[in-house]
mmCIF file of C-alpha atoms in Angstrom:
data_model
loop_
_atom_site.group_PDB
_atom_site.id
_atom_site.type_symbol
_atom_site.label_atom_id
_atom_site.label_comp_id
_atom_site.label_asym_id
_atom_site.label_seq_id
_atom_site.Cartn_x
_atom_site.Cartn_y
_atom_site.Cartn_z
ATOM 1 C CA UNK A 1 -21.656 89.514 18.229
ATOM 2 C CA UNK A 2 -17.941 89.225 19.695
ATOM 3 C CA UNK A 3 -14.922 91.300 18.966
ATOM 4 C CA UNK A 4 -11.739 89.226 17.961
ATOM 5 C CA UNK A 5 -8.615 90.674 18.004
ATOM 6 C CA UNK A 6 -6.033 89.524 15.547
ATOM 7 C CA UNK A 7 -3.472 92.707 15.991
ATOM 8 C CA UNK A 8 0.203 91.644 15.877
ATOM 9 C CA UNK A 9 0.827 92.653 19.390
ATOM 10 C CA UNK A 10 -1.022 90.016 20.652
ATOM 11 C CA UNK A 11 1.133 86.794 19.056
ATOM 12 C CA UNK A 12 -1.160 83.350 19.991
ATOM 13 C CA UNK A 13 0.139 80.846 17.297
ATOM 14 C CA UNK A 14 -3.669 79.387 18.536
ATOM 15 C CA UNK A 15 -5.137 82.552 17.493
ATOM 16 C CA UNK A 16 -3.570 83.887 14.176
ATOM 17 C CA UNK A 17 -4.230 85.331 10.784
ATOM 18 C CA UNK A 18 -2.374 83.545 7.531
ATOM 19 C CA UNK A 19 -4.169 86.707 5.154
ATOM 20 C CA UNK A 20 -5.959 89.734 4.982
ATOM 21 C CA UNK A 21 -6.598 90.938 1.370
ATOM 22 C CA UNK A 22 -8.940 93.273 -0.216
ATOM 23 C CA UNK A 23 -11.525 91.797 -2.784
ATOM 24 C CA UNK A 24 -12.874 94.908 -3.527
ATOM 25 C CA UNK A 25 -13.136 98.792 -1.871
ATOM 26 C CA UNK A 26 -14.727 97.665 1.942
ATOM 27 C CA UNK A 27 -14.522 94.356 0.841
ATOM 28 C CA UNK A 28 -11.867 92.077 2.670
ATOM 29 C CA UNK A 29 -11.008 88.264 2.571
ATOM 30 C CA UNK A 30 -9.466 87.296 5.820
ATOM 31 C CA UNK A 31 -8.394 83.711 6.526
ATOM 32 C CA UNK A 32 -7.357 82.804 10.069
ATOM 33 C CA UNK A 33 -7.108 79.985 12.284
ATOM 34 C CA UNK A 34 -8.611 79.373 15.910
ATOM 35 C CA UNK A 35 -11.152 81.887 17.618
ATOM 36 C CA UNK A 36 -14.654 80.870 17.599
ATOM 37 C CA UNK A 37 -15.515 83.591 14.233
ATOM 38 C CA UNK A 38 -19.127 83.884 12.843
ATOM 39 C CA UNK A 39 -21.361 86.209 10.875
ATOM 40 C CA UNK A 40 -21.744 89.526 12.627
ATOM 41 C CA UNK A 41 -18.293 89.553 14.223
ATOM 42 C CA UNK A 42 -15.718 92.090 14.490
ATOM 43 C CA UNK A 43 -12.262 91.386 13.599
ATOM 44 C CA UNK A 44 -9.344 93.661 14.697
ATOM 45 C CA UNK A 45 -6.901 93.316 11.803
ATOM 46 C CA UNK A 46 -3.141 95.394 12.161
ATOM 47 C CA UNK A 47 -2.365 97.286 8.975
ATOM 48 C CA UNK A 48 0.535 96.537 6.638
ATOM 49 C CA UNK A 49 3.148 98.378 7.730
ATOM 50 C CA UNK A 50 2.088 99.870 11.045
ATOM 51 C CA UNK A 51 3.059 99.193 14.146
ATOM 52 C CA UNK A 52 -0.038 100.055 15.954
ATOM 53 C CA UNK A 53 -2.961 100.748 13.569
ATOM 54 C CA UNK A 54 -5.774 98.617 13.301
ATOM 55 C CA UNK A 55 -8.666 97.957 11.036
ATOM 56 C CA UNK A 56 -12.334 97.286 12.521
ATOM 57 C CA UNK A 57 -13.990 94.570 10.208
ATOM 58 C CA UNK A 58 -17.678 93.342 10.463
ATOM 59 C CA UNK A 59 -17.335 89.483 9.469
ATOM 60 C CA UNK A 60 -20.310 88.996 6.559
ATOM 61 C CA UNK A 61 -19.807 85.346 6.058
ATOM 62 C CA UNK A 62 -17.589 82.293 7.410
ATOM 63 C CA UNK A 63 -16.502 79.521 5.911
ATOM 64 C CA UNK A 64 -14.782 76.482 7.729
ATOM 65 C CA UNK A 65 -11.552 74.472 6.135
ATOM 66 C CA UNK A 66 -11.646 70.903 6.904
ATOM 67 C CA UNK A 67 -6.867 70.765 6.282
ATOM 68 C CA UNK A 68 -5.673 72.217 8.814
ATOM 69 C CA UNK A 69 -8.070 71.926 11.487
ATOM 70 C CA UNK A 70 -9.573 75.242 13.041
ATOM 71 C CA UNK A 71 -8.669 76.915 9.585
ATOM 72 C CA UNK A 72 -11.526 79.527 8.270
ATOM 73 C CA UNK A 73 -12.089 82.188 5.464
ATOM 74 C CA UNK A 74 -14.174 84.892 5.968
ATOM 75 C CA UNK A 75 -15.620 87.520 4.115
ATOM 76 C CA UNK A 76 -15.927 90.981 5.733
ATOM 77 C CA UNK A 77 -16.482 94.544 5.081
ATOM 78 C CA UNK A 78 -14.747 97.742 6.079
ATOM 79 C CA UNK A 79 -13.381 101.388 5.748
ATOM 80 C CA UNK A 80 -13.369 102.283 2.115
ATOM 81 C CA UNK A 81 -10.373 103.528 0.255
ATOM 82 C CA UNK A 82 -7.811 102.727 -2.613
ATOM 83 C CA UNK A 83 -4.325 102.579 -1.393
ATOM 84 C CA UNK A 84 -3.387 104.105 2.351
ATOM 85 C CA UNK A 85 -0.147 105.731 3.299
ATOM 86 C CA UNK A 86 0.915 105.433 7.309
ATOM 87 C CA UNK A 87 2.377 108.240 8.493
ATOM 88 C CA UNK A 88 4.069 109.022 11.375
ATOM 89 C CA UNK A 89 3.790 112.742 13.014
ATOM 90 C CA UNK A 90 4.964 113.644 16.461
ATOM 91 C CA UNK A 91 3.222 116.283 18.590
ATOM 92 C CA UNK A 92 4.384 117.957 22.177
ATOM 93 C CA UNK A 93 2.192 119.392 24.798
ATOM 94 C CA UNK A 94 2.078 122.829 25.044
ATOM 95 C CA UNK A 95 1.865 122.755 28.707
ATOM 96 C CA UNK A 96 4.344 120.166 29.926
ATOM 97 C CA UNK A 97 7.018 118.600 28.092
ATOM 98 C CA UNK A 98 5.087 115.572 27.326
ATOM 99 C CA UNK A 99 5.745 114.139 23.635
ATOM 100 C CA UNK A 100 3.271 112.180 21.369
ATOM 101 C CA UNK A 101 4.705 109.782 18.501
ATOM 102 C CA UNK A 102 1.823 108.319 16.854
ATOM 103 C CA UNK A 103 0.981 106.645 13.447
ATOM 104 C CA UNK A 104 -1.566 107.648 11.232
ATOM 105 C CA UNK A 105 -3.436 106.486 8.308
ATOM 106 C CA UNK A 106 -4.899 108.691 5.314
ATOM 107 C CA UNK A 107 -6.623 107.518 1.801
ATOM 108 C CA UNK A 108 -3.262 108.375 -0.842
ATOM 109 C CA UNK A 109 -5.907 109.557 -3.335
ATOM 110 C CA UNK A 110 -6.981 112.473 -0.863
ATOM 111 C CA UNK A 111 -3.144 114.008 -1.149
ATOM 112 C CA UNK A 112 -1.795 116.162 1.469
ATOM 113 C CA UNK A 113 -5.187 117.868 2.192
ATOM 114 C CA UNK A 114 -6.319 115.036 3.890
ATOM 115 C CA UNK A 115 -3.594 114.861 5.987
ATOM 116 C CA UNK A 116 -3.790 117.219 9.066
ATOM 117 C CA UNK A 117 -7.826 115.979 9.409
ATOM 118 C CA UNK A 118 -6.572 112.556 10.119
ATOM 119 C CA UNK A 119 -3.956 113.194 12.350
ATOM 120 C CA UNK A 120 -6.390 115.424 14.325
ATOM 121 C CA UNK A 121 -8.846 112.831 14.393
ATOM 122 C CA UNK A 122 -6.139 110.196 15.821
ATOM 123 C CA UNK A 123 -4.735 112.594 18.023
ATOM 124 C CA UNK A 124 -8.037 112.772 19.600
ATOM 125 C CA UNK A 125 -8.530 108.737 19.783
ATOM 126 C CA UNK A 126 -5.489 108.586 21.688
ATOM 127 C CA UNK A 127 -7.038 111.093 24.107
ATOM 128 C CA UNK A 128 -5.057 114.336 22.962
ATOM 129 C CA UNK A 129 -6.528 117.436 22.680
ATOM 130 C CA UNK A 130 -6.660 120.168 19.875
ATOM 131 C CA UNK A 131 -7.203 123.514 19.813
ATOM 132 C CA UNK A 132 -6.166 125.913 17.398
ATOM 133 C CA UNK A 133 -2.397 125.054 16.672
ATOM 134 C CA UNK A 134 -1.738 124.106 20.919
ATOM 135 C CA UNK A 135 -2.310 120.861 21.763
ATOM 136 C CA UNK A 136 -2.854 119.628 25.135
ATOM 137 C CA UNK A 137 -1.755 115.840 26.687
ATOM 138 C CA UNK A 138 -4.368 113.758 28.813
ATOM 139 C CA UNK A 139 -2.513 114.621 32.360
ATOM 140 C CA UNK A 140 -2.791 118.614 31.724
ATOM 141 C CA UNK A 141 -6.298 118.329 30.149
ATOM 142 C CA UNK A 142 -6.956 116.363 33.721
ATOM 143 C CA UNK A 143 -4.971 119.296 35.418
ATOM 144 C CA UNK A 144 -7.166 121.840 33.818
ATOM 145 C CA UNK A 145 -10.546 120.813 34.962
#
């Protein structure tokens, strides 16, 4: 099982996606062109709107278009939700003066609740640490130890 990675930072006119549309909650239609895709394959799809969030889909089922050449469809599954707001928070270390301006996403039908869990949870993907109300950057965790 490979890992392809359509994200928008990585522009291969080879290597691209045309559309990535829900069918249904999880569900996703993807059509793309180039890459070697089959069943049991993870594609790396950037979110609308977002300049460096991704989703992770697992590739269900492929099928091959004869115009253009290299053209596919697939079928894949993924995170569940109904309609997802990006947001963008900012943090600073409470050690240094290191500054973190990330993106985040959260499920709209969760409100403002749901907020503060996500961007703790990508805070800590991007290797930030939590505690309490301090939060610590990757260099002074390092430091600490």
């Amino acid at each position: 099982m490979a890992e392809h990675d359509f994200r928008y930072s990585l522009l291969n006119p080879q290597h691209t996606l045309s559309e990535c549309r829900a069918l249904a909650p999880g569900r996703y239609q993807v059509t793309g062109n180039g890459g070697s895709i089959l069943s049991g394959d993870t594609l790396l799809v950037t979110l609308k709107g977002s300049r460096d969030l991704c989703l992770r889909l697992q590739v269900e089922k492929v099928r091959r278009l004869i115009s253009p050449p290299g053209q596919w469809v697939a079928v894949a599954k993924g995170p569940v939700f109904g309609e997802l707001a990006i947001l963008n928070w900012q943090v600073k270390c409470d050690s240094c003066p290191a500054e973190l301006d990330f993106e985040f996403a959260v499920d709209v039908a969760l409100g403002k609740k749901a907020q503060a869990p996500a961007a703790q949870a990508r805070i800590s993907e991007l290797g930030w640490q939590a505690i309490a109300a301090q939060h610590r950057c990757p260099k002074c965790q390092e430091n600490a130890q």
